[in-house]
Short mmCIF file of C-alpha atoms in Angstrom, two decimals:
data_model
loop_
_atom_site.label_atom_id
_atom_site.label_comp_id
_atom_site.label_asym_id
_atom_site.label_seq_id
_atom_site.Cartn_x
_atom_site.Cartn_y
_atom_site.Cartn_z
CA MET A 1 0.00 0.00 0.00
CA MET A 2 1.34 3.46 -0.94
CA ASP A 3 2.35 5.79 1.87
CA ASN A 4 1.18 9.42 2.07
CA LYS A 5 4.25 10.85 0.31
CA GLU A 6 3.81 8.55 -2.69
CA ILE A 7 0.12 9.48 -2.94
CA LEU A 8 1.04 13.18 -2.81
CA LYS A 9 3.66 12.62 -5.51
CA ARG A 10 1.01 11.23 -7.84
CA TRP A 11 -1.17 14.26 -7.21
CA ARG A 12 1.88 16.49 -7.77
CA LEU A 13 2.39 14.91 -11.21
CA ILE A 14 -1.30 15.37 -12.03
CA LEU A 15 -1.57 18.97 -10.81
CA GLY A 16 1.85 20.23 -11.93
CA ALA A 17 4.55 22.38 -10.33
CA ASP A 18 2.02 24.98 -9.12
CA SER A 19 0.82 22.47 -6.53
CA GLU A 20 4.18 22.10 -4.73
CA LYS A 21 3.41 24.63 -1.97
CA MET A 22 0.12 22.93 -1.22
CA MET A 23 1.86 19.52 -1.15
CA TYR A 24 4.44 20.90 1.28
CA ARG A 25 1.71 22.05 3.67
CA MET A 26 0.25 18.53 3.53
CA GLY A 27 3.52 16.91 4.58
CA GLY A 28 5.43 16.97 1.29
CA ALA A 29 5.43 14.64 -1.70
CA ALA A 30 8.13 12.06 -2.36
CA ALA A 31 10.96 13.29 -4.59
CA LEU A 32 10.49 12.87 -8.33
CA SER A 33 12.86 10.52 -10.13
CA ALA A 34 14.79 11.72 -13.18
CA GLU A 35 12.24 10.04 -15.48
CA GLU A 36 9.32 11.53 -13.55
CA MET A 37 10.89 14.99 -13.79
CA LEU A 38 11.19 14.57 -17.58
CA MET A 39 7.59 13.39 -17.69
CA ASP A 40 6.50 16.38 -15.58
CA SER A 41 8.33 18.75 -17.91
CA ALA A 42 6.78 17.18 -21.02
CA LEU A 43 3.26 17.43 -19.61
CA SER A 44 3.75 21.00 -18.39
CA GLN A 45 4.41 22.11 -21.97
CA ILE A 46 0.76 21.35 -22.75
CA TYR A 47 -1.07 21.53 -19.43
CA GLY A 48 1.07 24.01 -17.48
CA ASN A 49 0.22 27.63 -16.77
CA ASP A 50 3.59 29.28 -17.41
CA GLY A 51 2.45 30.67 -20.74
CA THR A 52 5.56 29.58 -22.60
CA GLY A 53 4.20 26.43 -24.18
CA LEU A 54 6.23 24.66 -26.85
CA SER A 55 6.84 27.32 -29.40
CA GLY A 56 9.50 29.28 -27.50
CA ASN A 57 9.81 32.93 -28.46
CA ALA A 58 6.88 34.73 -30.04
CA GLY A 59 6.80 34.30 -33.78
CA ARG A 60 8.88 31.12 -33.86
CA GLY A 61 5.79 28.93 -34.02
CA PRO A 62 5.84 25.15 -34.23
CA SER A 63 9.08 24.98 -36.24
CA SER A 64 11.04 25.29 -32.98
CA PRO A 65 13.53 22.45 -32.34
CA ARG A 66 12.17 22.45 -28.77
CA LEU A 67 8.90 21.02 -30.04
CA THR A 68 10.68 18.32 -32.04
CA LYS A 69 12.52 17.14 -28.92
CA TRP A 70 9.32 17.22 -26.89
CA LEU A 71 7.56 14.90 -29.33
CA GLY A 72 10.48 12.49 -29.12
CA ASP A 73 10.31 12.53 -25.31
CA LEU A 74 6.63 11.58 -25.43
CA ARG A 75 7.36 8.34 -27.30
CA THR A 76 9.91 7.39 -24.66
CA LEU A 77 7.75 8.20 -21.63
CA PHE A 78 4.15 7.27 -22.48
CA SER A 79 2.10 4.48 -24.03
CA PRO A 80 0.77 4.86 -27.61
CA MET A 81 -2.77 5.58 -26.35
CA GLU A 82 -1.51 8.24 -23.92
CA ILE A 83 0.66 9.81 -26.64
CA LYS A 84 -2.33 10.14 -28.96
CA VAL A 85 -4.31 12.00 -26.28
CA ILE A 86 -1.40 14.34 -25.44
CA GLN A 87 -0.59 15.06 -29.09
CA ASN A 88 -4.23 15.81 -29.86
CA ASP A 89 -4.29 18.22 -26.92
CA ALA A 90 -1.08 19.83 -28.22
CA ILE A 91 -2.69 20.37 -31.61
CA GLU A 92 -5.78 21.92 -30.02
CA ARG A 93 -4.09 23.97 -27.28
CA LYS A 94 -0.72 25.10 -28.71
CA GLY A 95 -1.35 26.30 -32.23
CA LEU A 96 -0.32 23.20 -34.17
CA LYS A 97 -3.78 22.78 -35.62
CA GLN A 98 -3.29 25.62 -38.10
CA LEU A 99 -0.06 24.08 -39.38
CA LEU A 100 -1.36 20.52 -39.67
CA PHE A 101 -4.98 21.07 -40.66
CA GLU A 102 -4.78 24.00 -43.08
CA PRO A 103 -3.16 23.14 -46.44
CA GLU A 104 -2.66 26.81 -47.27
CA MET A 105 -0.47 27.22 -44.21
CA LEU A 106 2.05 24.63 -45.40
CA ASP A 107 2.11 26.23 -48.85
CA SER A 108 3.12 29.56 -47.36
CA ILE A 109 5.88 28.34 -45.00
CA GLU A 110 9.48 28.51 -46.20
CA PRO A 111 11.28 25.14 -46.20
CA ASP A 112 12.64 24.50 -42.72
CA ILE A 113 14.18 21.23 -41.59
CA ASN A 114 12.74 21.46 -38.07
CA THR A 115 9.24 21.91 -39.45
CA ALA A 116 9.88 18.91 -41.70
CA SER A 117 10.90 16.89 -38.62
CA LEU A 118 7.66 17.92 -36.91
CA LEU A 119 5.54 16.86 -39.89
CA LEU A 120 7.27 13.47 -40.06
CA MET A 121 6.67 12.92 -36.34
CA LEU A 122 2.97 13.74 -36.64
CA LYS A 123 2.37 12.36 -40.13
CA ASP A 124 -0.19 9.82 -38.92
CA GLN A 125 -2.34 12.61 -37.45
CA ILE A 126 -2.33 14.91 -40.47
CA PRO A 127 -5.86 14.97 -41.98
CA GLN A 128 -6.40 13.65 -45.48
CA LYS A 129 -6.96 17.11 -46.98
CA SER A 130 -3.47 18.19 -45.86
CA LYS A 131 -1.48 15.02 -46.62
CA ASP A 132 -0.56 16.03 -50.18
CA ASN A 133 0.58 19.44 -48.98
CA ALA A 134 2.66 17.83 -46.24
CA ARG A 135 4.37 15.55 -48.77
CA ALA A 136 4.96 18.53 -51.04
CA TYR A 137 6.57 20.37 -48.12
CA ILE A 138 8.86 17.40 -47.39
CA ALA A 139 9.70 17.29 -51.12
CA LYS A 140 10.83 20.94 -50.92
CA ILE A 141 13.28 19.99 -48.17
CA VAL A 142 14.59 17.06 -50.21
CA GLU A 143 14.97 19.29 -53.27
CA ASP A 144 16.85 21.89 -51.24
CA ILE A 145 19.28 19.32 -49.77
CA ASN A 146 19.81 17.74 -53.18
CA ARG A 147 20.52 21.12 -54.73
CA ARG A 148 23.14 21.90 -52.10
CA LEU A 149 24.80 18.51 -51.76
CA SER A 150 24.05 16.04 -54.56
CA ASP A 151 26.65 17.09 -57.15
CA ASP A 152 29.40 17.51 -54.56
CA ILE A 153 28.63 14.14 -52.96
CA LYS A 154 28.73 12.36 -56.31
CA ARG A 155 31.99 14.07 -57.28
CA SER A 156 33.54 13.13 -53.94
CA VAL A 157 32.54 9.49 -54.23
CA THR A 158 33.72 9.25 -57.84
CA SER A 159 37.05 10.80 -56.90
CA ALA A 160 37.49 8.42 -53.98
CA LEU A 161 36.67 5.27 -55.94
CA ASN A 162 38.48 6.12 -59.16
CA ARG A 163 41.72 6.79 -57.39
CA LYS A 164 41.55 4.03 -54.80
CA ALA A 165 41.31 0.61 -56.47
CA HIS A 166 44.28 -0.69 -58.43
CA SER A 167 44.13 -2.24 -61.86
CA PRO A 168 46.43 -4.74 -63.62
CA ILE A 169 45.99 -2.85 -66.90
CA PRO A 170 49.12 -0.76 -67.62
CA SER A 171 48.65 2.95 -68.19
CA ALA A 172 51.31 5.60 -67.63
CA ALA A 173 48.65 8.17 -66.73
CA ALA A 174 47.28 5.86 -64.04
CA LEU A 175 50.62 4.79 -62.52
CA ASP A 176 50.59 4.90 -58.72
CA TYR A 177 54.15 6.15 -58.21
CA LYS A 178 54.10 6.12 -54.41
CA LEU A 179 52.84 2.54 -54.08
CA THR A 180 55.14 1.29 -56.84
CA ILE A 181 58.20 2.80 -55.12
CA ARG A 182 57.15 1.61 -51.65
CA ARG A 183 56.52 -1.98 -52.78
CA ASN A 184 59.81 -2.14 -54.70
CA LEU A 185 62.21 -0.59 -52.18
CA LYS A 186 63.70 -4.05 -51.66
CA ASN A 187 64.83 -3.96 -55.28
CA PHE A 188 67.07 -0.92 -54.91
CA ASN A 189 70.23 -1.39 -57.04
CA THR A 190 73.27 0.19 -55.32
CA GLU A 191 75.42 0.13 -58.46
CA LEU A 192 72.85 1.97 -60.55
CA ASN A 193 71.62 3.97 -57.53
CA THR A 194 68.01 3.37 -58.52
CA ILE A 195 65.05 1.04 -57.97
CA LEU A 196 64.45 -1.76 -60.47
CA PRO A 197 60.72 -2.51 -60.04
CA GLU A 198 59.51 -6.09 -60.26
CA ARG A 199 55.91 -4.89 -60.52
CA PHE A 200 54.10 -1.64 -61.34
CA TYR A 201 50.82 -0.60 -59.68
CA PHE A 202 48.12 1.35 -61.50
CA TYR A 203 44.96 3.15 -60.38
CA GLU A 204 41.69 1.89 -61.77
CA ARG A 205 40.29 4.81 -63.77
CA SER A 206 36.59 4.00 -63.60
CA SER A 207 34.04 1.95 -61.70
CA ARG A 208 31.02 0.80 -63.67
CA SER A 209 29.68 -1.68 -61.13
CA ALA A 210 29.34 -1.66 -57.37
CA SER A 211 32.83 -2.12 -55.98
CA ARG A 212 32.19 -0.76 -52.48
CA THR A 213 29.41 -0.99 -49.90
CA VAL A 214 28.08 1.90 -47.83
CA ILE A 215 25.69 1.33 -44.93
CA ILE A 216 23.87 4.25 -43.29
CA ASP A 217 22.31 3.23 -39.97
CA ILE A 218 19.99 5.99 -38.72
CA ASP A 219 18.77 6.65 -35.18
CA GLN A 220 15.06 7.64 -35.23
CA SER A 221 14.89 9.05 -31.69
CA GLY A 222 13.24 12.45 -31.32
CA SER A 223 16.46 14.40 -30.88
CA MET A 224 17.85 13.08 -34.19
CA GLY A 225 15.20 14.58 -36.52
CA GLU A 226 17.50 16.88 -38.50
CA SER A 227 20.25 14.25 -38.72
CA ALA A 228 17.76 11.60 -39.87
CA ILE A 229 16.57 13.78 -42.74
CA TYR A 230 20.06 14.68 -43.95
CA SER A 231 21.38 11.12 -43.69
CA SER A 232 18.30 9.69 -45.46
CA VAL A 233 18.68 12.06 -48.40
CA MET A 234 22.42 11.32 -48.50
CA GLY A 235 21.61 7.61 -48.64
CA CYS A 236 19.32 8.17 -51.63
CA ILE A 237 22.03 10.12 -53.45
CA LEU A 238 24.55 7.34 -52.85
CA ALA A 239 22.05 4.65 -53.88
CA SER A 240 21.73 6.34 -57.28
CA MET A 241 25.41 5.64 -58.01
CA ASN A 242 26.23 2.33 -59.71
CA SER A 243 29.71 2.30 -58.21
CA LEU A 244 28.27 1.77 -54.71
CA ARG A 245 26.07 -0.82 -53.05
CA THR A 246 24.09 1.26 -50.56
CA HIS A 247 21.93 0.19 -47.61
CA VAL A 248 19.79 2.59 -45.56
CA VAL A 249 18.55 1.29 -42.21
CA ALA A 250 16.55 3.11 -39.51
CA PHE A 251 15.98 2.09 -35.92
CA ASP A 252 14.34 2.90 -32.61
CA THR A 253 13.61 -0.23 -30.55
CA ASN A 254 12.88 -1.95 -33.87
CA VAL A 255 14.92 -2.05 -37.06
CA THR A 256 13.54 -1.05 -40.48
CA ASP A 257 15.44 -1.60 -43.73
CA LEU A 258 14.51 1.32 -46.02
CA THR A 259 16.86 0.43 -48.88
CA GLU A 260 14.05 -0.43 -51.28
CA HIS A 261 12.74 3.15 -50.97
CA CYS A 262 16.03 4.83 -51.94
CA SER A 263 14.73 5.68 -55.42
CA ASP A 264 12.18 8.04 -53.82
CA PRO A 265 13.62 10.20 -51.01
CA VAL A 266 10.19 11.46 -49.92
CA GLU A 267 8.88 7.91 -49.63
CA LEU A 268 11.98 6.92 -47.68
CA LEU A 269 11.50 9.82 -45.26
CA TYR A 270 7.89 8.78 -44.75
CA GLY A 271 9.27 5.40 -43.67
CA ILE A 272 11.19 7.14 -40.89
CA GLN A 273 9.29 7.09 -37.57
CA LEU A 274 10.89 9.89 -35.56
CA GLY A 275 10.76 9.63 -31.78
CA GLY A 276 10.68 6.68 -29.42
CA GLY A 277 13.16 4.43 -27.64
CA THR A 278 16.59 3.39 -28.85
CA ASP A 279 18.19 -0.03 -29.32
CA ILE A 280 21.39 0.69 -31.21
CA GLU A 281 22.89 -2.74 -30.52
CA LYS A 282 20.01 -4.49 -32.29
CA SER A 283 20.41 -2.30 -35.37
CA VAL A 284 24.19 -2.74 -35.52
CA ALA A 285 23.62 -6.50 -35.33
CA TYR A 286 21.25 -6.27 -38.30
CA CYS A 287 23.70 -4.20 -40.32
CA SER A 288 26.46 -6.72 -39.60
CA GLU A 289 24.44 -9.29 -41.56
CA LEU A 290 24.51 -7.01 -44.63
CA ILE A 291 28.32 -7.00 -44.80
CA GLU A 292 29.89 -9.36 -47.34
CA GLU A 293 33.36 -7.84 -47.73
CA PRO A 294 34.36 -5.95 -44.56
CA GLU A 295 37.46 -4.36 -46.14
CA LYS A 296 35.28 -2.82 -48.84
CA THR A 297 32.53 -1.61 -46.50
CA THR A 298 32.08 1.83 -44.96
CA MET A 299 29.38 2.16 -42.31
CA PHE A 300 28.00 5.43 -40.93
CA LEU A 301 26.18 5.02 -37.62
CA VAL A 302 24.13 8.21 -37.15
CA THR A 303 23.19 8.36 -33.46
CA ASP A 304 23.56 10.29 -30.23
CA LEU A 305 24.61 6.98 -28.58
CA MET A 306 21.82 7.23 -25.99
CA GLU A 307 21.57 3.43 -25.87
CA GLY A 308 18.42 2.07 -24.27
CA GLY A 309 19.36 -1.53 -25.03
CA ASN A 310 22.51 -3.51 -24.26
CA ARG A 311 25.30 -0.95 -23.81
CA ASN A 312 28.08 -3.51 -23.34
CA GLY A 313 26.71 -5.54 -26.24
CA LEU A 314 26.83 -2.45 -28.45
CA ILE A 315 30.48 -1.80 -27.64
CA ARG A 316 31.32 -5.47 -28.37
CA ARG A 317 29.60 -5.31 -31.75
CA LEU A 318 31.36 -2.06 -32.68
CA GLU A 319 34.68 -3.65 -31.72
CA GLU A 320 33.93 -6.74 -33.84
CA LEU A 321 33.07 -4.59 -36.86
CA LYS A 322 36.24 -2.56 -36.45
CA GLU A 323 38.42 -5.67 -36.11
CA SER A 324 36.82 -7.29 -39.17
CA GLY A 325 38.05 -4.41 -41.34
CA VAL A 326 34.84 -2.37 -41.68
CA ASN A 327 35.50 1.35 -41.92
CA LEU A 328 33.14 2.53 -39.18
CA VAL A 329 32.25 6.18 -38.51
CA ILE A 330 29.85 7.40 -35.79
CA LEU A 331 28.09 10.67 -36.58
CA LEU A 332 26.66 12.17 -33.40
CA ALA A 333 24.71 14.69 -35.50
CA ILE A 334 24.42 16.02 -39.05
CA SER A 335 23.31 19.50 -38.17
CA ASP A 336 23.97 23.23 -38.08
CA SER A 337 21.99 23.56 -34.84
CA GLY A 338 24.91 23.94 -32.47
CA LYS A 339 26.69 21.49 -30.20
CA PRO A 340 24.96 18.07 -30.17
CA VAL A 341 23.71 16.36 -27.04
CA TYR A 342 25.04 12.79 -26.79
CA ASP A 343 26.20 10.11 -24.37
CA ALA A 344 29.78 11.18 -23.69
CA ALA A 345 30.70 7.95 -21.89
CA MET A 346 29.65 5.82 -24.87
CA ALA A 347 31.41 8.19 -27.27
CA ASP A 348 34.63 7.84 -25.25
CA LYS A 349 34.37 4.04 -25.39
CA ALA A 350 33.90 4.15 -29.17
CA ALA A 351 36.84 6.52 -29.57
CA ALA A 352 38.99 4.14 -27.49
CA LEU A 353 38.34 1.53 -30.21
CA ASP A 354 39.77 4.00 -32.74
CA ILE A 355 36.30 4.63 -34.18
CA PRO A 356 35.90 8.28 -35.26
CA CYS A 357 33.02 9.84 -33.34
CA PHE A 358 31.93 13.42 -34.09
CA ALA A 359 29.22 15.75 -35.38
CA CYS A 360 29.31 16.97 -38.97
CA PRO A 361 27.67 20.04 -40.54
CA PRO A 362 25.73 19.16 -43.73
CA GLU A 363 27.99 21.15 -46.05
CA ARG A 364 30.98 19.00 -45.07
CA LEU A 365 29.29 15.68 -45.94
CA PRO A 366 30.93 15.47 -49.41
CA GLU A 367 34.36 16.01 -47.88
CA LEU A 368 33.63 13.44 -45.18
CA LEU A 369 32.46 10.82 -47.69
CA GLU A 370 35.57 11.19 -49.83
CA ALA A 371 37.90 10.96 -46.82
CA ALA A 372 36.04 7.95 -45.38
CA LEU A 373 35.96 6.03 -48.67
CA LYS A 374 39.67 6.68 -49.13
CA LYS A 375 40.18 5.55 -45.50
CA HIS A 376 42.02 8.76 -44.74
CA SER A 377 42.33 10.10 -41.22
CA LEU A 378 39.22 11.90 -39.98
CA LYS A 379 41.15 13.70 -37.28
CA ALA A 380 40.24 17.12 -38.69
CA PHE A 381 36.54 16.33 -38.28
CA VAL A 382 36.99 14.89 -34.78
CA GLU A 383 38.98 17.88 -33.53
CA LYS A 384 36.44 20.37 -34.87
#
């Protein structure tokens, strides 16, 4: 049977922070746990009386990143039925109804990645009359990212692959001088004071079929909305290149392989279910099954490392991938929204395995891809 303090704590959660003085006069409620404090904060955004709500400063409206995080917190803290009630109240009470229910509103809003994250989170609640407008809005975001990044990403990948693999076909223009000298140092002739090569090494000038594999494993938790959109579009760009075999996987507590949707970025994004719990270990295990040639595989794990599953198991799987020869990169965020929030302890453990672990602004993705595919040091990204 609950004691008086536990009963008062329940009433405190129901009535909100304004009831604390009254609870104190009644003997005081039991202290809230960290999860209960997060729950209290999430509920106060809708049912509190502080007047701030979710939209932050006046004029920012529902495109605020604060709202995107709040929606992600809901999926972690409450059951699906409870979430539906709270989200419906948010739409009615906090001004989201105009955005979601009025097609003309979406037509007039400038493309904004945080608004796109919001629409993807609430896509199941958007009424039929606004669904086409919501998809059109998401398409604007995809078009904008493609315009800024597609050509540079393709050039970077082509450059990395064309100058990486070696070919047995002789060509003076494609001679890899450095590798040829290094491999033939043992054949240095002291009398002639020169190297007499036994074998010459040449770069392969083109790649017409998939010679390398890229896996993009995307965290769908609420805080990763912007990163999920950028990495999904990047995956679609890479999937359009015949020189790569590309897999796009998304996860929360379940794993969804979205590779078959890579021909349609908007459809792929609609397969993303932003918000919810996180089981990174399960997703990494799934991705491990996709790897046929570890030495020819580059894997980007896009996550804040807030593991809700087996933390030790995750570290073991990352270590196994690294030791097998997979070129593994952890992206804590793909964002221009400031310093990312992530699990520093898990990031330190990954770094100790010599796995690069850092955030990357979107405009540096082409540079990152080229460096990763060439297996160059990513120290410059890590330090920044």
